[in-house]
Amino acid sequence: AQTVTQSQPEMSVQEAETVTLSCTYDTSESDYYLFWYKQPPSRQMILVIRQEAYKQQNATENRFSVNFQKAAKSFSLKISDSQLGDAAMYFCAYGETSGSRLTFGEGTQLTVNP
Amino acid sequence: GAVVSQHPSWVICKSGTSVKIECRSLDFQATTMFWYRQFPKQSLMLMATSNEGSKATYEQGVEKDKFLINHASLTLSTLTVTSAHPEDSSFYICSARTGGSWETQYFGPGTRLLVL
């Protein structure tokens, strides 16, 4: 079974600074999806960024970018120019290509300090 | 973007009663819906997957008779917690997907259940 590990339960960053959240996963598959989701206090899950494993180019969405290292099974999220609204719980998730299951990491609580 | 709703957003019930939670895709047809459970400060744990018109597939350790899932139409799935007990108190989240790709998956806002 696939596992997803987020080794940083909590992170903090100063407003306007850059922060990187770590995620590693374990799989024997060669094709899959990886995601970062944001869960603010409202608890609505918000998709931040998605990466298909067959794509070598790292995904980017405005201030959010990933560093996808397939061989190392690492998928970190970089948030640039951090804003107060970025404060939330961030979950890394692995999606099977078959579409049968999403596996989530334990989450990283991000605090943005003004 | 696509919208998924859940009803109710929160519910309080007495121990021993049953509670039904609805998950609706408002502007697309959801061939697959997923039900997750999230305890405070923890991750999302997949409970079951339901495909329209067929029986739900439950994850290991999830009691099928306790958590009844019905996916009767392409826009509605329901989760019924039968004979609820305080340990069933949790945050329940559904997600809906059209087709088989993760690119078209959308989460509902969640339902907070408190069993007294």
PDB file of C-alpha atoms in Angstrom:
ATOM      1  CA  ALA A   1       0.000   0.000   0.000  1.00  0.00           C
ATOM      2  CA  GLN A   2       1.103   3.502  -0.695  1.00  0.00           C
ATOM      3  CA  THR A   3       2.153   5.700   2.194  1.00  0.00           C
ATOM      4  CA  VAL A   4       2.615   9.452   2.374  1.00  0.00           C
ATOM      5  CA  THR A   5       4.804  11.078   5.019  1.00  0.00           C
ATOM      6  CA  GLN A   6       4.921  14.708   6.027  1.00  0.00           C
ATOM      7  CA  SER A   7       7.694  15.047   8.562  1.00  0.00           C
ATOM      8  CA  GLN A   8       6.910  18.618   9.615  1.00  0.00           C
ATOM      9  CA  PRO A   9       3.816  18.767  11.851  1.00  0.00           C
ATOM     10  CA  GLU A  10       4.176  22.547  12.119  1.00  0.00           C
ATOM     11  CA  MET A  11       5.940  25.251  10.158  1.00  0.00           C
ATOM     12  CA  SER A  12       5.995  29.016  10.429  1.00  0.00           C
ATOM     13  CA  VAL A  13       7.027  31.736   8.036  1.00  0.00           C
ATOM     14  CA  GLN A  14       7.180  35.506   8.045  1.00  0.00           C
ATOM     15  CA  GLU A  15       4.836  37.314   5.742  1.00  0.00           C
ATOM     16  CA  ALA A  16       6.423  37.874   2.296  1.00  0.00           C
ATOM     17  CA  GLU A  17       9.037  35.194   2.923  1.00  0.00           C
ATOM     18  CA  THR A  18       9.350  31.763   1.312  1.00  0.00           C
ATOM     19  CA  VAL A  19       8.628  28.444   2.965  1.00  0.00           C
ATOM     20  CA  THR A  20       9.002  24.868   1.818  1.00  0.00           C
ATOM     21  CA  LEU A  21       6.846  22.001   3.045  1.00  0.00           C
ATOM     22  CA  SER A  22       8.199  18.469   2.716  1.00  0.00           C
ATOM     23  CA  CYS A  23       6.492  15.303   1.574  1.00  0.00           C
ATOM     24  CA  THR A  24       7.783  11.842   0.780  1.00  0.00           C
ATOM     25  CA  TYR A  25       5.840   8.865  -0.431  1.00  0.00           C
ATOM     26  CA  ASP A  26       6.304   5.207  -1.050  1.00  0.00           C
ATOM     27  CA  THR A  27       4.993   3.385  -4.091  1.00  0.00           C
ATOM     28  CA  SER A  28       5.951   0.669  -6.526  1.00  0.00           C
ATOM     29  CA  GLU A  29       3.971   2.289  -9.323  1.00  0.00           C
ATOM     30  CA  SER A  30       5.582   4.276 -12.117  1.00  0.00           C
ATOM     31  CA  ASP A  31       2.601   6.450 -12.916  1.00  0.00           C
ATOM     32  CA  TYR A  32       0.496   8.287 -10.371  1.00  0.00           C
ATOM     33  CA  TYR A  33      -0.683  11.706  -9.258  1.00  0.00           C
ATOM     34  CA  LEU A  34       0.583  13.860  -6.421  1.00  0.00           C
ATOM     35  CA  PHE A  35      -1.319  16.710  -4.832  1.00  0.00           C
ATOM     36  CA  TRP A  36      -1.017  19.445  -2.268  1.00  0.00           C
ATOM     37  CA  TYR A  37      -4.267  20.434  -0.597  1.00  0.00           C
ATOM     38  CA  LYS A  38      -4.881  23.355   1.728  1.00  0.00           C
ATOM     39  CA  GLN A  39      -7.378  23.077   4.565  1.00  0.00           C
ATOM     40  CA  PRO A  40      -8.093  26.441   6.221  1.00  0.00           C
ATOM     41  CA  PRO A  41     -10.035  26.745   9.489  1.00  0.00           C
ATOM     42  CA  SER A  42     -13.284  26.387   7.526  1.00  0.00           C
ATOM     43  CA  ARG A  43     -12.029  22.834   6.792  1.00  0.00           C
ATOM     44  CA  GLN A  44     -12.926  23.084   3.101  1.00  0.00           C
ATOM     45  CA  MET A  45     -10.296  21.170   1.141  1.00  0.00           C
ATOM     46  CA  ILE A  46      -8.743  23.377  -1.529  1.00  0.00           C
ATOM     47  CA  LEU A  47      -6.522  22.020  -4.278  1.00  0.00           C
ATOM     48  CA  VAL A  48      -3.260  23.950  -4.355  1.00  0.00           C
ATOM     49  CA  ILE A  49      -1.313  22.097  -7.001  1.00  0.00           C
ATOM     50  CA  ARG A  50      -1.247  18.793  -8.872  1.00  0.00           C
ATOM     51  CA  GLN A  51       1.590  16.870 -10.495  1.00  0.00           C
ATOM     52  CA  GLU A  52       1.414  13.879 -12.798  1.00  0.00           C
ATOM     53  CA  ALA A  53       4.338  11.554 -12.232  1.00  0.00           C
ATOM     54  CA  TYR A  54       5.068  11.082 -15.929  1.00  0.00           C
ATOM     55  CA  LYS A  55       5.681  14.815 -16.325  1.00  0.00           C
ATOM     56  CA  GLN A  56       9.257  15.788 -15.559  1.00  0.00           C
ATOM     57  CA  GLN A  57       8.503  19.482 -15.379  1.00  0.00           C
ATOM     58  CA  ASN A  58       7.618  20.717 -11.921  1.00  0.00           C
ATOM     59  CA  ALA A  59       4.104  22.109 -11.593  1.00  0.00           C
ATOM     60  CA  THR A  60       3.617  25.760 -10.679  1.00  0.00           C
ATOM     61  CA  GLU A  61       0.544  27.792  -9.768  1.00  0.00           C
ATOM     62  CA  ASN A  62       1.310  31.451  -9.183  1.00  0.00           C
ATOM     63  CA  ARG A  63       3.176  31.640  -5.839  1.00  0.00           C
ATOM     64  CA  PHE A  64       3.065  27.869  -5.360  1.00  0.00           C
ATOM     65  CA  SER A  65       5.538  25.488  -6.937  1.00  0.00           C
ATOM     66  CA  VAL A  66       6.690  21.955  -6.323  1.00  0.00           C
ATOM     67  CA  ASN A  67      10.001  20.178  -6.403  1.00  0.00           C
ATOM     68  CA  PHE A  68       9.173  16.696  -7.683  1.00  0.00           C
ATOM     69  CA  GLN A  69      12.007  14.216  -7.329  1.00  0.00           C
ATOM     70  CA  LYS A  70      10.625  10.944  -8.663  1.00  0.00           C
ATOM     71  CA  ALA A  71      13.628   8.779  -7.920  1.00  0.00           C
ATOM     72  CA  ALA A  72      13.775  10.043  -4.360  1.00  0.00           C
ATOM     73  CA  LYS A  73       9.960   9.868  -4.051  1.00  0.00           C
ATOM     74  CA  SER A  74       9.895  13.399  -2.785  1.00  0.00           C
ATOM     75  CA  PHE A  75       7.314  16.091  -3.482  1.00  0.00           C
ATOM     76  CA  SER A  76       7.893  19.367  -1.658  1.00  0.00           C
ATOM     77  CA  LEU A  77       5.770  22.497  -1.887  1.00  0.00           C
ATOM     78  CA  LYS A  78       7.324  25.948  -2.026  1.00  0.00           C
ATOM     79  CA  ILE A  79       5.220  28.963  -1.157  1.00  0.00           C
ATOM     80  CA  SER A  80       6.747  32.244  -2.237  1.00  0.00           C
ATOM     81  CA  ASP A  81       5.812  35.688  -0.947  1.00  0.00           C
ATOM     82  CA  SER A  82       3.785  34.118   1.864  1.00  0.00           C
ATOM     83  CA  GLN A  83       0.528  35.839   2.716  1.00  0.00           C
ATOM     84  CA  LEU A  84      -1.556  35.774   5.878  1.00  0.00           C
ATOM     85  CA  GLY A  85      -4.232  33.903   3.940  1.00  0.00           C
ATOM     86  CA  ASP A  86      -1.809  31.052   3.325  1.00  0.00           C
ATOM     87  CA  ALA A  87      -2.069  30.028   6.974  1.00  0.00           C
ATOM     88  CA  ALA A  88      -3.726  26.615   7.004  1.00  0.00           C
ATOM     89  CA  MET A  89      -3.161  22.896   7.291  1.00  0.00           C
ATOM     90  CA  TYR A  90      -1.471  21.548   4.179  1.00  0.00           C
ATOM     91  CA  PHE A  91      -1.886  17.940   3.111  1.00  0.00           C
ATOM     92  CA  CYS A  92       0.216  16.071   0.597  1.00  0.00           C
ATOM     93  CA  ALA A  93      -1.700  13.305  -1.197  1.00  0.00           C
ATOM     94  CA  TYR A  94      -0.943  10.428  -3.544  1.00  0.00           C
ATOM     95  CA  GLY A  95      -3.469   9.384  -6.169  1.00  0.00           C
ATOM     96  CA  GLU A  96      -3.427   5.995  -7.844  1.00  0.00           C
ATOM     97  CA  THR A  97      -3.621   6.153 -11.613  1.00  0.00           C
ATOM     98  CA  SER A  98      -6.468   3.673 -11.467  1.00  0.00           C
ATOM     99  CA  GLY A  99      -8.389   6.391  -9.661  1.00  0.00           C
ATOM    100  CA  SER A 100      -9.366   4.124  -6.847  1.00  0.00           C
ATOM    101  CA  ARG A 101      -7.831   5.906  -3.896  1.00  0.00           C
ATOM    102  CA  LEU A 102      -6.252   9.082  -2.582  1.00  0.00           C
ATOM    103  CA  THR A 103      -3.836   8.621   0.292  1.00  0.00           C
ATOM    104  CA  PHE A 104      -3.133  11.642   2.472  1.00  0.00           C
ATOM    105  CA  GLY A 105      -0.153  12.535   4.593  1.00  0.00           C
ATOM    106  CA  GLU A 106      -0.502  13.598   8.218  1.00  0.00           C
ATOM    107  CA  GLY A 107      -0.517  17.283   7.391  1.00  0.00           C
ATOM    108  CA  THR A 108       1.637  20.330   8.138  1.00  0.00           C
ATOM    109  CA  GLN A 109       0.145  23.262  10.019  1.00  0.00           C
ATOM    110  CA  LEU A 110       1.491  26.455   8.488  1.00  0.00           C
ATOM    111  CA  THR A 111       1.491  29.695  10.466  1.00  0.00           C
ATOM    112  CA  VAL A 112       2.197  32.979   8.726  1.00  0.00           C
ATOM    113  CA  ASN A 113       3.497  35.693  11.020  1.00  0.00           C
ATOM    114  CA  PRO A 114       2.855  39.349  10.170  1.00  0.00           C
TER     115      PRO A 114
ATOM    116  CA  GLY B   1     -15.182  25.529 -10.708  1.00  0.00           C
ATOM    117  CA  ALA B   2     -17.368  22.566  -9.916  1.00  0.00           C
ATOM    118  CA  VAL B   3     -19.325  22.634  -6.673  1.00  0.00           C
ATOM    119  CA  VAL B   4     -20.005  19.860  -4.211  1.00  0.00           C
ATOM    120  CA  SER B   5     -22.369  20.456  -1.312  1.00  0.00           C
ATOM    121  CA  GLN B   6     -22.956  18.560   1.900  1.00  0.00           C
ATOM    122  CA  HIS B   7     -25.994  18.642   4.112  1.00  0.00           C
ATOM    123  CA  PRO B   8     -26.176  19.176   6.972  1.00  0.00           C
ATOM    124  CA  SER B   9     -23.040  21.160   7.706  1.00  0.00           C
ATOM    125  CA  TRP B  10     -23.243  20.092  11.319  1.00  0.00           C
ATOM    126  CA  VAL B  11     -25.469  17.819  13.324  1.00  0.00           C
ATOM    127  CA  ILE B  12     -25.854  16.875  16.965  1.00  0.00           C
ATOM    128  CA  CYS B  13     -27.661  13.673  17.811  1.00  0.00           C
ATOM    129  CA  LYS B  14     -28.285  11.369  20.730  1.00  0.00           C
ATOM    130  CA  SER B  15     -26.451   8.102  21.116  1.00  0.00           C
ATOM    131  CA  GLY B  16     -28.312   5.260  19.417  1.00  0.00           C
ATOM    132  CA  THR B  17     -29.946   7.326  16.718  1.00  0.00           C
ATOM    133  CA  SER B  18     -29.122   7.291  12.993  1.00  0.00           C
ATOM    134  CA  VAL B  19     -27.877  10.260  11.035  1.00  0.00           C
ATOM    135  CA  LYS B  20     -27.931  10.758   7.269  1.00  0.00           C
ATOM    136  CA  ILE B  21     -25.438  13.003   5.494  1.00  0.00           C
ATOM    137  CA  GLU B  22     -25.984  14.026   1.890  1.00  0.00           C
ATOM    138  CA  CYS B  23     -23.326  14.796  -0.692  1.00  0.00           C
ATOM    139  CA  ARG B  24     -24.424  16.461  -3.909  1.00  0.00           C
ATOM    140  CA  SER B  25     -22.583  17.476  -7.041  1.00  0.00           C
ATOM    141  CA  LEU B  26     -24.357  20.664  -8.091  1.00  0.00           C
ATOM    142  CA  ASP B  27     -23.143  21.258 -11.618  1.00  0.00           C
ATOM    143  CA  PHE B  28     -21.700  17.999 -12.852  1.00  0.00           C
ATOM    144  CA  GLN B  29     -22.427  14.300 -12.878  1.00  0.00           C
ATOM    145  CA  ALA B  30     -20.399  12.414 -10.314  1.00  0.00           C
ATOM    146  CA  THR B  31     -19.693   8.886 -11.419  1.00  0.00           C
ATOM    147  CA  THR B  32     -17.673   8.283  -8.263  1.00  0.00           C
ATOM    148  CA  MET B  33     -17.979   9.691  -4.775  1.00  0.00           C
ATOM    149  CA  PHE B  34     -15.609   9.187  -1.890  1.00  0.00           C
ATOM    150  CA  TRP B  35     -16.341   9.457   1.829  1.00  0.00           C
ATOM    151  CA  TYR B  36     -13.620  10.466   4.275  1.00  0.00           C
ATOM    152  CA  ARG B  37     -13.467  10.815   8.013  1.00  0.00           C
ATOM    153  CA  GLN B  38     -11.252  13.334   9.769  1.00  0.00           C
ATOM    154  CA  PHE B  39     -10.625  13.495  13.498  1.00  0.00           C
ATOM    155  CA  PRO B  40      -9.392  16.784  15.029  1.00  0.00           C
ATOM    156  CA  LYS B  41      -5.874  17.695  13.976  1.00  0.00           C
ATOM    157  CA  GLN B  42      -5.578  14.496  11.954  1.00  0.00           C
ATOM    158  CA  SER B  43      -5.533  13.561   8.323  1.00  0.00           C
ATOM    159  CA  LEU B  44      -8.344  12.421   6.079  1.00  0.00           C
ATOM    160  CA  MET B  45      -9.005   8.706   6.132  1.00  0.00           C
ATOM    161  CA  LEU B  46     -10.888   7.145   3.246  1.00  0.00           C
ATOM    162  CA  MET B  47     -13.933   5.256   4.454  1.00  0.00           C
ATOM    163  CA  ALA B  48     -15.494   4.081   1.215  1.00  0.00           C
ATOM    164  CA  THR B  49     -15.852   4.651  -2.477  1.00  0.00           C
ATOM    165  CA  SER B  50     -19.204   4.631  -4.194  1.00  0.00           C
ATOM    166  CA  ASN B  51     -19.988   4.401  -7.874  1.00  0.00           C
ATOM    167  CA  GLU B  52     -23.406   5.353  -9.139  1.00  0.00           C
ATOM    168  CA  GLY B  53     -25.726   2.399  -9.277  1.00  0.00           C
ATOM    169  CA  SER B  54     -23.446  -0.080  -7.554  1.00  0.00           C
ATOM    170  CA  LYS B  55     -22.546  -1.079  -4.032  1.00  0.00           C
ATOM    171  CA  ALA B  56     -19.949   0.930  -2.182  1.00  0.00           C
ATOM    172  CA  THR B  57     -16.445  -0.393  -1.665  1.00  0.00           C
ATOM    173  CA  TYR B  58     -15.397  -0.033   1.949  1.00  0.00           C
ATOM    174  CA  GLU B  59     -11.881   0.355   3.282  1.00  0.00           C
ATOM    175  CA  GLN B  60     -10.528  -2.255   5.623  1.00  0.00           C
ATOM    176  CA  GLY B  61     -11.734  -1.707   9.157  1.00  0.00           C
ATOM    177  CA  VAL B  62     -14.809   0.332   8.208  1.00  0.00           C
ATOM    178  CA  GLU B  63     -18.039  -1.317   9.338  1.00  0.00           C
ATOM    179  CA  LYS B  64     -20.362  -1.658   6.371  1.00  0.00           C
ATOM    180  CA  ASP B  65     -23.450  -2.103   8.509  1.00  0.00           C
ATOM    181  CA  LYS B  66     -22.688   0.972  10.557  1.00  0.00           C
ATOM    182  CA  PHE B  67     -21.798   3.352   7.744  1.00  0.00           C
ATOM    183  CA  LEU B  68     -24.368   2.803   5.023  1.00  0.00           C
ATOM    184  CA  ILE B  69     -23.539   4.450   1.732  1.00  0.00           C
ATOM    185  CA  ASN B  70     -25.957   4.875  -1.133  1.00  0.00           C
ATOM    186  CA  HIS B  71     -25.125   6.424  -4.506  1.00  0.00           C
ATOM    187  CA  ALA B  72     -28.531   6.372  -6.123  1.00  0.00           C
ATOM    188  CA  SER B  73     -27.971   9.013  -8.761  1.00  0.00           C
ATOM    189  CA  LEU B  74     -25.163  10.792 -10.584  1.00  0.00           C
ATOM    190  CA  THR B  75     -25.550  13.814  -8.328  1.00  0.00           C
ATOM    191  CA  LEU B  76     -26.279  12.368  -4.894  1.00  0.00           C
ATOM    192  CA  SER B  77     -24.591  10.053  -2.443  1.00  0.00           C
ATOM    193  CA  THR B  78     -25.649   9.557   1.146  1.00  0.00           C
ATOM    194  CA  LEU B  79     -23.810   8.331   4.208  1.00  0.00           C
ATOM    195  CA  THR B  80     -25.954   7.050   7.056  1.00  0.00           C
ATOM    196  CA  VAL B  81     -24.334   6.522  10.431  1.00  0.00           C
ATOM    197  CA  THR B  82     -26.539   3.927  12.080  1.00  0.00           C
ATOM    198  CA  SER B  83     -26.900   3.635  15.843  1.00  0.00           C
ATOM    199  CA  ALA B  84     -24.407   6.430  16.334  1.00  0.00           C
ATOM    200  CA  HIS B  85     -22.195   6.483  19.411  1.00  0.00           C
ATOM    201  CA  PRO B  86     -19.925   9.192  20.829  1.00  0.00           C
ATOM    202  CA  GLU B  87     -16.886   7.601  19.177  1.00  0.00           C
ATOM    203  CA  ASP B  88     -18.525   8.246  15.795  1.00  0.00           C
ATOM    204  CA  SER B  89     -18.242  11.982  16.438  1.00  0.00           C
ATOM    205  CA  SER B  90     -16.015  13.308  13.693  1.00  0.00           C
ATOM    206  CA  PHE B  91     -15.805  15.473  10.595  1.00  0.00           C
ATOM    207  CA  TYR B  92     -17.084  13.681   7.493  1.00  0.00           C
ATOM    208  CA  ILE B  93     -16.001  14.892   4.065  1.00  0.00           C
ATOM    209  CA  CYS B  94     -17.176  13.728   0.676  1.00  0.00           C
ATOM    210  CA  SER B  95     -15.570  14.249  -2.679  1.00  0.00           C
ATOM    211  CA  ALA B  96     -17.105  13.775  -6.088  1.00  0.00           C
ATOM    212  CA  ARG B  97     -15.486  12.969  -9.368  1.00  0.00           C
ATOM    213  CA  THR B  98     -16.619  12.747 -12.946  1.00  0.00           C
ATOM    214  CA  GLY B  99     -14.840  10.171 -15.045  1.00  0.00           C
ATOM    215  CA  GLY B 100     -11.871   8.223 -13.746  1.00  0.00           C
ATOM    216  CA  SER B 101      -9.323  11.010 -13.493  1.00  0.00           C
ATOM    217  CA  TRP B 102      -8.166  12.812 -10.389  1.00  0.00           C
ATOM    218  CA  GLU B 103      -8.184  16.004 -12.409  1.00  0.00           C
ATOM    219  CA  THR B 104     -11.941  16.216 -12.014  1.00  0.00           C
ATOM    220  CA  GLN B 105     -12.305  15.604  -8.289  1.00  0.00           C
ATOM    221  CA  TYR B 106     -13.923  18.166  -6.011  1.00  0.00           C
ATOM    222  CA  PHE B 107     -14.410  18.169  -2.254  1.00  0.00           C
ATOM    223  CA  GLY B 108     -17.504  19.041  -0.273  1.00  0.00           C
ATOM    224  CA  PRO B 109     -17.328  21.422   2.698  1.00  0.00           C
ATOM    225  CA  GLY B 110     -17.692  18.633   5.255  1.00  0.00           C
ATOM    226  CA  THR B 111     -20.205  17.714   7.948  1.00  0.00           C
ATOM    227  CA  ARG B 112     -19.419  17.900  11.624  1.00  0.00           C
ATOM    228  CA  LEU B 113     -21.145  15.169  13.628  1.00  0.00           C
ATOM    229  CA  LEU B 114     -21.403  15.252  17.397  1.00  0.00           C
ATOM    230  CA  VAL B 115     -22.984  12.292  19.135  1.00  0.00           C
ATOM    231  CA  LEU B 116     -24.005  12.895  22.740  1.00  0.00           C
TER     232      LEU B 116
END
